[in-house]
CSV table of C-alpha atoms and ligand atoms in Angstrom, one decimal:
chain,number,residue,atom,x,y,z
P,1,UNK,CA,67.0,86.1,85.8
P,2,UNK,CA,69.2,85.1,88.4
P,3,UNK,CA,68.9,81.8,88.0
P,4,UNK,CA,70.1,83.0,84.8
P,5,UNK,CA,73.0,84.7,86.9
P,6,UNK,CA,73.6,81.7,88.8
P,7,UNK,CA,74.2,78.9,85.7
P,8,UNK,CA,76.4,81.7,84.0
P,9,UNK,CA,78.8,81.9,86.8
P,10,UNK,CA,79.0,77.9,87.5
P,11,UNK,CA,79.5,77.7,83.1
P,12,UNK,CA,82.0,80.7,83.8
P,13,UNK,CA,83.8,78.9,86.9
P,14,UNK,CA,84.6,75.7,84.5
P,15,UNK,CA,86.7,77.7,82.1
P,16,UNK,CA,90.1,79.4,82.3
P,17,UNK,CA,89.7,82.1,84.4
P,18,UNK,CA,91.1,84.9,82.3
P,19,UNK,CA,88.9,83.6,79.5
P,20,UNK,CA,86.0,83.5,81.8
P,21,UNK,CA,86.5,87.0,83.0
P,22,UNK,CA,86.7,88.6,79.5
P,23,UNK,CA,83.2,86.6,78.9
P,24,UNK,CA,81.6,88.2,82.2
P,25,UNK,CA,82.8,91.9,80.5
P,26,UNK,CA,81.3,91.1,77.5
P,27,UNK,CA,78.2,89.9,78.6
P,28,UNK,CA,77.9,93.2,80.5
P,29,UNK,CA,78.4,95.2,78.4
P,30,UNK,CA,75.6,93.5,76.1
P,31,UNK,CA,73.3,94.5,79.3
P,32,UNK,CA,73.2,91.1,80.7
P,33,UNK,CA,74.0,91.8,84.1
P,34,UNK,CA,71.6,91.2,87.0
P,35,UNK,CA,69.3,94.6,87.4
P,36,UNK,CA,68.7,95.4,91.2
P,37,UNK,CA,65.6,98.2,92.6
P,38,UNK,CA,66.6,100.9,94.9
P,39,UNK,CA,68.7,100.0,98.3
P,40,UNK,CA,67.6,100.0,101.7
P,41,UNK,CA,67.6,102.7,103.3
P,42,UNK,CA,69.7,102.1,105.9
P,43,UNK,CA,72.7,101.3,103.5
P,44,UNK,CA,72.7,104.6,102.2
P,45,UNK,CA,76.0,106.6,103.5
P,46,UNK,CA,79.0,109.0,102.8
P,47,UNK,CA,82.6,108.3,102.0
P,48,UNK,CA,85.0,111.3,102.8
P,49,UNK,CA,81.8,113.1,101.2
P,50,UNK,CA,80.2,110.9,98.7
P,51,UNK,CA,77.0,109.8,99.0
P,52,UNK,CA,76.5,106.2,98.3
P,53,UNK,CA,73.2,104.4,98.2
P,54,UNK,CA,75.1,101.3,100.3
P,55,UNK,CA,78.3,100.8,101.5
P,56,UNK,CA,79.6,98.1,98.8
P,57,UNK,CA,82.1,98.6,96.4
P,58,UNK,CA,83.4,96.4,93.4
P,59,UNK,CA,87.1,96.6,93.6
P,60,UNK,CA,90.0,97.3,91.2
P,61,UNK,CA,91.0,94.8,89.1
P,62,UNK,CA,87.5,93.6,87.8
P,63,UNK,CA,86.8,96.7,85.5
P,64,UNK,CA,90.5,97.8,84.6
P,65,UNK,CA,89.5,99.4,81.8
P,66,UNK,CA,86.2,101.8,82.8
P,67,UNK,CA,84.1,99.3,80.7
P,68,UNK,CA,81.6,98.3,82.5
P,69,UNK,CA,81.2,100.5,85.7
P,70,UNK,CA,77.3,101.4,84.5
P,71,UNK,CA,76.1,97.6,84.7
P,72,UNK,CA,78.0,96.7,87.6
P,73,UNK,CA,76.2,100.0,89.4
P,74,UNK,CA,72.5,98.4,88.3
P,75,UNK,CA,74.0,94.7,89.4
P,76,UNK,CA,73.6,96.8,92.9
P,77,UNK,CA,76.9,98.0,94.0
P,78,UNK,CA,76.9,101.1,95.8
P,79,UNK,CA,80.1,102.5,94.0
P,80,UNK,CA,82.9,101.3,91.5
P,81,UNK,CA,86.6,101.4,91.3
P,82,UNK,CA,88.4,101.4,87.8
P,83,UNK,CA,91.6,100.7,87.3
P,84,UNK,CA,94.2,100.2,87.5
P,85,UNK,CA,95.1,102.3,84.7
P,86,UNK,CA,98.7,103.4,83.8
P,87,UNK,CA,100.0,106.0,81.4
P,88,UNK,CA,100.8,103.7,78.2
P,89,UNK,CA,98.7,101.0,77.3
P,90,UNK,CA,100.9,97.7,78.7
P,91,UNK,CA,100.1,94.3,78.1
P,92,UNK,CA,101.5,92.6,81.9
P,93,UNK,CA,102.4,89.3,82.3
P,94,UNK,CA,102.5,86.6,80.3
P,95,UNK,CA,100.1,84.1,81.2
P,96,UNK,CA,98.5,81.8,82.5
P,97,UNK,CA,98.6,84.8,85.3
P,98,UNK,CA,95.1,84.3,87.4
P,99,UNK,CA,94.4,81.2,89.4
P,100,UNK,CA,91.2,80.1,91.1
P,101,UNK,CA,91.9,78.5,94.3
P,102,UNK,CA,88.3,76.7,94.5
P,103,UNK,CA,88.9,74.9,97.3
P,104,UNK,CA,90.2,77.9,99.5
P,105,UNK,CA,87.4,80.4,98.0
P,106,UNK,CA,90.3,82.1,96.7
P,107,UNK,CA,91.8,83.5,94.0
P,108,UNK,CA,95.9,84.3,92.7
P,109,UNK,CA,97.2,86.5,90.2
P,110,UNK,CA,100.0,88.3,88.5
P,111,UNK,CA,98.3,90.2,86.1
P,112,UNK,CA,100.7,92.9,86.1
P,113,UNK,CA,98.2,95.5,84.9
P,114,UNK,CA,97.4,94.9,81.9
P,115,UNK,CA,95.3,97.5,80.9
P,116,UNK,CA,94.4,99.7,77.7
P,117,UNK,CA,96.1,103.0,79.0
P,118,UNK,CA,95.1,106.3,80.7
P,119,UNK,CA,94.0,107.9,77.1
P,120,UNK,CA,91.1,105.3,76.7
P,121,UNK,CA,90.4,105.1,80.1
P,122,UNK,CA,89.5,109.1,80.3
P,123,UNK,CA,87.5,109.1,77.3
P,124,UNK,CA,85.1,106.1,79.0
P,125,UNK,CA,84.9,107.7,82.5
P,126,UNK,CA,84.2,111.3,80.7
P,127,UNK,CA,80.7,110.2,79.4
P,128,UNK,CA,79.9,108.4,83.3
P,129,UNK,CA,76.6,109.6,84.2
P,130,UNK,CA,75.2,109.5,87.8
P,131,UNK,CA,77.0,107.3,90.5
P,132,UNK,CA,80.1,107.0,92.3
P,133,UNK,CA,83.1,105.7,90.6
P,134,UNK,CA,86.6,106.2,91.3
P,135,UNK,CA,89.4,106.0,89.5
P,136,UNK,CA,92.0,103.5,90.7
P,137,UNK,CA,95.6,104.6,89.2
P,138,UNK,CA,98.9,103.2,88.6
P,139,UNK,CA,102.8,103.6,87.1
P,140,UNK,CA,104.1,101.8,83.6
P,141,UNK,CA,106.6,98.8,84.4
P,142,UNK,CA,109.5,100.9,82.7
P,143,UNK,CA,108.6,104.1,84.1
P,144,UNK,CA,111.6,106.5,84.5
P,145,UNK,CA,110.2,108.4,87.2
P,146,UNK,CA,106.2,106.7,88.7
P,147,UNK,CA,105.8,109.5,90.6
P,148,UNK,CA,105.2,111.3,86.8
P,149,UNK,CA,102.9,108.5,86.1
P,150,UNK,CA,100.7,109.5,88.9
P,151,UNK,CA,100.6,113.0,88.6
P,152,UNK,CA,100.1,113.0,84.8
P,153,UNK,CA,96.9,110.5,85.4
P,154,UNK,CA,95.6,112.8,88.2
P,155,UNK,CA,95.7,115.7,86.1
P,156,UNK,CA,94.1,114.0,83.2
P,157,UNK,CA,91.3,112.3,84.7
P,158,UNK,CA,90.5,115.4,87.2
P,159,UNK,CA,86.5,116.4,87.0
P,160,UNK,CA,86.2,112.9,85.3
P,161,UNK,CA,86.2,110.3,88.2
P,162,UNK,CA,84.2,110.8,91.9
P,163,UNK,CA,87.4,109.9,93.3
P,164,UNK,CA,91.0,109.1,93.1
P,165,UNK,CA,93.1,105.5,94.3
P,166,UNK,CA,96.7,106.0,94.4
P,167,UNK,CA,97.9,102.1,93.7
P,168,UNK,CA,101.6,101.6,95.5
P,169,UNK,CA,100.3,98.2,96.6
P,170,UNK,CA,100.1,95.9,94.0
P,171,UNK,CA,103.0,93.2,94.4
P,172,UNK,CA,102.9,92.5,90.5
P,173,UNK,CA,104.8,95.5,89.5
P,174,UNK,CA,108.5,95.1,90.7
P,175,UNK,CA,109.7,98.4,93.4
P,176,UNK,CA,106.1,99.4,93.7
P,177,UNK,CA,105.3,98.8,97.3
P,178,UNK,CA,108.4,100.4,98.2
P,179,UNK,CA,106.6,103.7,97.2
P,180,UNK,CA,104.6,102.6,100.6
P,181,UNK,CA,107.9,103.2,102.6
P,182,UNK,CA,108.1,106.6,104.7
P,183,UNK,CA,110.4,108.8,102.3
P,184,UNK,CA,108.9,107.4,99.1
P,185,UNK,CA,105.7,108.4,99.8
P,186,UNK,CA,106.1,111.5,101.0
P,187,UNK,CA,107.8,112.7,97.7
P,188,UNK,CA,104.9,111.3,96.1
P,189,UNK,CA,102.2,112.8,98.1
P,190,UNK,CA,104.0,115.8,98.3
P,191,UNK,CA,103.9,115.6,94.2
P,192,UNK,CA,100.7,114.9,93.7
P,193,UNK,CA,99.6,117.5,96.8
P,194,UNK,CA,101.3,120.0,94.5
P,195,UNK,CA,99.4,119.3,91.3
P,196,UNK,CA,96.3,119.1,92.8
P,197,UNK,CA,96.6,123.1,93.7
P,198,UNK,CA,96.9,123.8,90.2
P,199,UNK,CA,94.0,122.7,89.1
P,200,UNK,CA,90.2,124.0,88.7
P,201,UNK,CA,88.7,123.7,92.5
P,202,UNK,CA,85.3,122.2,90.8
P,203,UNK,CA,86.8,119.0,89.8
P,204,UNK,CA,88.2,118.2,93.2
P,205,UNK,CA,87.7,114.8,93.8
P,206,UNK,CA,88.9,112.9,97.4
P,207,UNK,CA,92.0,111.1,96.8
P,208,UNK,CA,92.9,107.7,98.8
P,209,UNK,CA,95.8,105.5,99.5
P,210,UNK,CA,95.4,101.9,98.7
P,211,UNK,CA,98.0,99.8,101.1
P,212,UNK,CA,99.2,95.9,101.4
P,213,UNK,CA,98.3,94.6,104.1
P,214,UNK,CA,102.0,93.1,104.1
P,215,UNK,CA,103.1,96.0,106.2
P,216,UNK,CA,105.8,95.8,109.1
P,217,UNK,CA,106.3,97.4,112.8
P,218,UNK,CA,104.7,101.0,112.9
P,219,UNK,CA,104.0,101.8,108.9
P,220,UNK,CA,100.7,101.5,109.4
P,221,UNK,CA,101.2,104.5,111.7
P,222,UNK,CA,103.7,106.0,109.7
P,223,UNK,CA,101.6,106.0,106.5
P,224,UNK,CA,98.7,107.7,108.1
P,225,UNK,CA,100.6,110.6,109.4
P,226,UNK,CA,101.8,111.2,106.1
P,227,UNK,CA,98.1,110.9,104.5
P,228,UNK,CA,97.0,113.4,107.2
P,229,UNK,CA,99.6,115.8,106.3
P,230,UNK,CA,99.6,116.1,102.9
P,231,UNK,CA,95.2,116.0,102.8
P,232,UNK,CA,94.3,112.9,101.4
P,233,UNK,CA,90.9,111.8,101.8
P,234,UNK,CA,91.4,108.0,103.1
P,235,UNK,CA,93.2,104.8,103.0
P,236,UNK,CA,91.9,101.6,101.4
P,237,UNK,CA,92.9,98.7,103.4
P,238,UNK,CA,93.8,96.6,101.9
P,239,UNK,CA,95.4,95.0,98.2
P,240,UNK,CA,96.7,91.4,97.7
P,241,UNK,CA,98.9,89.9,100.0
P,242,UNK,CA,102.4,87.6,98.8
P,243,UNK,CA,102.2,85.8,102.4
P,244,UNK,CA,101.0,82.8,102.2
P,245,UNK,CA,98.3,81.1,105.3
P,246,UNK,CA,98.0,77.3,104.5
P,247,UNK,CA,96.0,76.5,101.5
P,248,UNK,CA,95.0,73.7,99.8
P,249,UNK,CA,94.4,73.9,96.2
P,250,UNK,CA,96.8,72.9,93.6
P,251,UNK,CA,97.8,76.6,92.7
P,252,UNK,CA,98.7,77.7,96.1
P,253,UNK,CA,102.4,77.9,94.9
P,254,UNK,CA,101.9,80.2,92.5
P,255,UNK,CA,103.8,83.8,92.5
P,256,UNK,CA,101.5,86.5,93.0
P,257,UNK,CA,98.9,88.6,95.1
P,258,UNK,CA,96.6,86.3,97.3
P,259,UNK,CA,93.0,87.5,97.9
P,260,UNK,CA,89.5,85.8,98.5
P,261,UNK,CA,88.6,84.5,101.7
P,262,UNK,CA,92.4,83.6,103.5
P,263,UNK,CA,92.7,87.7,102.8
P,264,UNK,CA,89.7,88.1,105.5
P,265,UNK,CA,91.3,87.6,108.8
P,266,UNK,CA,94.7,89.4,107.7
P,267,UNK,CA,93.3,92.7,105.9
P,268,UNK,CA,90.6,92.8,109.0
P,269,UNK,CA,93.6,93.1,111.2
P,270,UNK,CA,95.3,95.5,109.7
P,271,UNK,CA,92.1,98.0,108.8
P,272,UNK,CA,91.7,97.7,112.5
P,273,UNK,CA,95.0,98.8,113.0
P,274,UNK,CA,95.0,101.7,110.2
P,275,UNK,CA,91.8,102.4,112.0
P,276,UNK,CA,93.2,102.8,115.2
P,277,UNK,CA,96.6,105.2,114.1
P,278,UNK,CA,93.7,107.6,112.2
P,279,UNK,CA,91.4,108.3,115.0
P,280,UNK,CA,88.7,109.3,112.8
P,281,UNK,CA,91.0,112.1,110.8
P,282,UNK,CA,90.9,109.9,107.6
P,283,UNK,CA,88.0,107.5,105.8
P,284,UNK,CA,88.9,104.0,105.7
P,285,UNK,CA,87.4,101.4,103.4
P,286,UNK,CA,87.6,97.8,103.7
P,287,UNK,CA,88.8,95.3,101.0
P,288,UNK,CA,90.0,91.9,101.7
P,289,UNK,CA,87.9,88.3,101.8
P,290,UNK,CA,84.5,90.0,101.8
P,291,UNK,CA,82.3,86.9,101.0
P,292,UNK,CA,79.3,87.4,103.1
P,293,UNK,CA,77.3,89.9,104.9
P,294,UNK,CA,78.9,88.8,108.1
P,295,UNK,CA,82.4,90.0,106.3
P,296,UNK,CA,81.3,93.2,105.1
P,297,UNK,CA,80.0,94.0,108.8
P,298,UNK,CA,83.4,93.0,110.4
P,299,UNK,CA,85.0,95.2,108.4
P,300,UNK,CA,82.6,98.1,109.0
P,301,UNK,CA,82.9,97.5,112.8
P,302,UNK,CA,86.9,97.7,112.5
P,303,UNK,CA,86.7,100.9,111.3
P,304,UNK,CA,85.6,101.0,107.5
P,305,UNK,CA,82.7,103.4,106.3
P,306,UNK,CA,82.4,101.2,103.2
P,307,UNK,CA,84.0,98.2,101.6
P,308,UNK,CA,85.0,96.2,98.2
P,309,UNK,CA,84.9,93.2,97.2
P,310,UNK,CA,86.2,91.5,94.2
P,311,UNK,CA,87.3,87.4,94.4
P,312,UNK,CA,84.1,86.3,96.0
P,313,UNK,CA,82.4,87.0,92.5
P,314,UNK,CA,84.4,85.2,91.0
P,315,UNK,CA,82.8,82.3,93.0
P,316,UNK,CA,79.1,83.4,93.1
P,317,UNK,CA,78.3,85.8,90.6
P,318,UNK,CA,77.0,89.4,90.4
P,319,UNK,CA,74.0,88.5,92.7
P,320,UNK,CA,76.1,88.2,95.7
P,321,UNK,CA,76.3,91.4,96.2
P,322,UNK,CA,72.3,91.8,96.7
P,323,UNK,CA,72.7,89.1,99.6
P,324,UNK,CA,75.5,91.2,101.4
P,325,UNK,CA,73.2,94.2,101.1
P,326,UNK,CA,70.2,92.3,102.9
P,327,UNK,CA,72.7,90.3,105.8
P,328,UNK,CA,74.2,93.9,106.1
P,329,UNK,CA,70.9,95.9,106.7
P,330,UNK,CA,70.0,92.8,108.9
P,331,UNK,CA,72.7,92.7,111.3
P,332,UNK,CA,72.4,97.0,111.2
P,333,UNK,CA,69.0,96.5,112.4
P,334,UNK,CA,69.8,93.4,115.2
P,335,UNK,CA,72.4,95.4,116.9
P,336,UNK,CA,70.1,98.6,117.2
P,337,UNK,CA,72.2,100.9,114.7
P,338,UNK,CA,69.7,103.3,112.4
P,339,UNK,CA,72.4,103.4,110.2
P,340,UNK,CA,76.0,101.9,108.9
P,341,UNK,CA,77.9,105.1,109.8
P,342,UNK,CA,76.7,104.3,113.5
P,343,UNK,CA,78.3,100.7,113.4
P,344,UNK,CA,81.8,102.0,111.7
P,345,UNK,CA,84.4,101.5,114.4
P,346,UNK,CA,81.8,99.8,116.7
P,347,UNK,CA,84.4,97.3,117.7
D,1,FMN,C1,92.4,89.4,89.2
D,1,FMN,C2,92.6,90.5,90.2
D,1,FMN,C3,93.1,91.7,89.7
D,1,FMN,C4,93.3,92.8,90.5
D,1,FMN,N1,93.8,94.0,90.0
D,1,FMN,C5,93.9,95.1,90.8
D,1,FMN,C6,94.3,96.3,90.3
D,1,FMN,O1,94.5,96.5,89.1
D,1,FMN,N2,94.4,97.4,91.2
D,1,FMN,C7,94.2,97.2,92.5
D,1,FMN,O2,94.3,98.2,93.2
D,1,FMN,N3,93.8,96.1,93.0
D,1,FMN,C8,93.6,95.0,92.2
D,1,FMN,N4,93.2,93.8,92.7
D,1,FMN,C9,93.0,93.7,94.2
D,1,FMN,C10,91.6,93.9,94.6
D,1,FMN,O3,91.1,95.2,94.3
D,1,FMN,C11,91.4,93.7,96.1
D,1,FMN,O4,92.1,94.6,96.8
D,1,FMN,C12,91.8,92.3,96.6
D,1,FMN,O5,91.5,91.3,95.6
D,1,FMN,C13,91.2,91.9,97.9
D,1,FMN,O6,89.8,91.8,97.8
D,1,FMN,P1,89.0,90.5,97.5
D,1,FMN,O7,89.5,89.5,98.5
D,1,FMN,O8,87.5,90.8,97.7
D,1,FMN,O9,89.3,90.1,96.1
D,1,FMN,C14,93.0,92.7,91.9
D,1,FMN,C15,92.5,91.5,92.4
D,1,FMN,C16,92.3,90.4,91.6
D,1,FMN,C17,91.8,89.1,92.1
């Protein structure tokens, strides 16, 4: 079968990219995603208490619509992230809005979350079954007020999702990374602290922070102090970046968030710094160029207790991930660490 795997991505890769993406959910969700056995055992771990079978995640972005979190759990990732969802159903930008940057092993985009809405989103994640999958959440474009858009989604996806992402980092929505910025967010986790106390204590879920790793000066600092104080569970570090290290493919002028391997080195630096202002009081986990085993290890020595990936799929397939898992538990093993919670912050 994954040879199978392996001529479906490089038939997917020749395509347009948004076209080939819808063709990867489909075929999912006709069960024709790889099937992976049970993990190593030294991958198994806990996120701000979840237990995962191994420490790799599939990022937001993939399943935006809770489609297809089941298949990409048996494709061997250790947890899932949907989202982002918003409110209303909104259709983002117009496209073409997702370019593959082959020759950089990266990948832009100005999707602009385009997603289905929060209403069909909560009836998918309410029938989930077993495993660990978050719910990654956003605000409308035309929002009046996004902190609203927040706290109506946690309050309607609460006892439905393992965990909660609070998005104020995605550089496709205009204003929302200023939500990042020290007053901003502490309305909004102050708002969302607040309707988390009214509701039923069984369906609490952690709640994290997903950040830009286009951040300035001390807000690293500045943003965990605020996490800390109003209880949230941890930070993912990081989204998309809009800076722009040299590149070489034709679509490296394009408008949008940057991620794939040029994110590596940038979003590395910055967990470590995020990891560094938390001092243990908050769980980190690391998104950003993740390509390899090697890359998933860095990340977990600089301070993450798991990680994401996303825009190295898009370059070699679903089995990837089962090639992370076995570098992973290999370099575990070299350095003399029984498991990965020993190696996070190693460095
Ligand atoms: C096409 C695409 C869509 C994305 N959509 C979202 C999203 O809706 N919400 C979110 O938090 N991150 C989104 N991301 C960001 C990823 O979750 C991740 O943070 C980023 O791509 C860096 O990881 P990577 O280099 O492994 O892709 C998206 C990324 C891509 C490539």
């Amino acid at each position: 079968m994954s040879d199978l795997h392996g001529l479906a991505t490089r038939l997917l890769r020749r395509l347009d990219p948004e076209d080939a993406h819808g063709w990867a959910i489909r075929a999912l969700k006709l069960g024709l995603g790889p099937i992976r056995g049970r993990d190593d055992p030294i991958l198994a771990t806990e996120l701000a208490g979840l237990s995962l079978p191994n420490p790799v995640g599939l990022a937001p972005g993939f399943d935006k619509d809770a489609e297809v979190f089941r298949p990409m759990l048996r494709a061997g990732f250790g947890f899932v992230e949907c989202g982002t969802v918003t409110p209303k159903p909104q259709a983002g930008n117009p496209r073409p809005r997702l370019f593959r940057l082959s020759e950089d092993r990266a990948v832009i985009n100005r999707m602009g979350f385009n997603n289905r809405g929060l209403e069909a989103f909560a009836a998918r994640l309410a029938r989930r079954g077993p495993g660990v999958i978050g719910a990654n959440v956003g605000a409308n474009k035309d929002s009046p007020d996004r902190v609203v858009d927040y706290v109506t989604e946690l309050k309607r996806l609460w006892g439905k999702a393992s965990y909660f992402t609070i998005n104020v980092s995605s550089p496709n929505t205009p204003g929302l990374r200023a939500l990042q910025t020290e007053s901003a967010l502490h309305d909004l986790l102050g708002r969302l602290a607040e309707a988390r106390e009214t509701l039923p204590a069984q369906g609490r879920a952690p709640i994290f922070l997903k950040v830009a790793p286009d951040l300035q000066g001390t807000e690293a600092e500045t943003i965990v102090e605020t996490c800390v104080t109003y209880g949230l569970a941890g930070i993912m570090v990081s989204n998309t970046t809009v800076s722009r290290p040299a590149l070489s493919s034709e679509f490296a002028g394009e408008q949008g968030g940057l991620s794939g391997a040029p994110l590596m080195e940038l979003s590395t630096r910055v967990l470590a710094e995020f990891a560094q202002a938390a001092a243990g009081r908050l769980a980190l986990v690391g998104v950003g160029g993740i390509a390899s085993g090697a890359d998933a290890y860095a990340k977990i020595r600089a301070g993450a207790g798991a990680v994401q990936l996303y825009s190295a799929l898009v370059f070699d397939g679903p089995g990837l991930v089962t090639q992370i898992k076995r570098d992973l538990a290999q370099r575990l093993r070299a350095d003399g660490f029984s498991s990965v919670a020993e190696a996070v912050g190693a460095d």
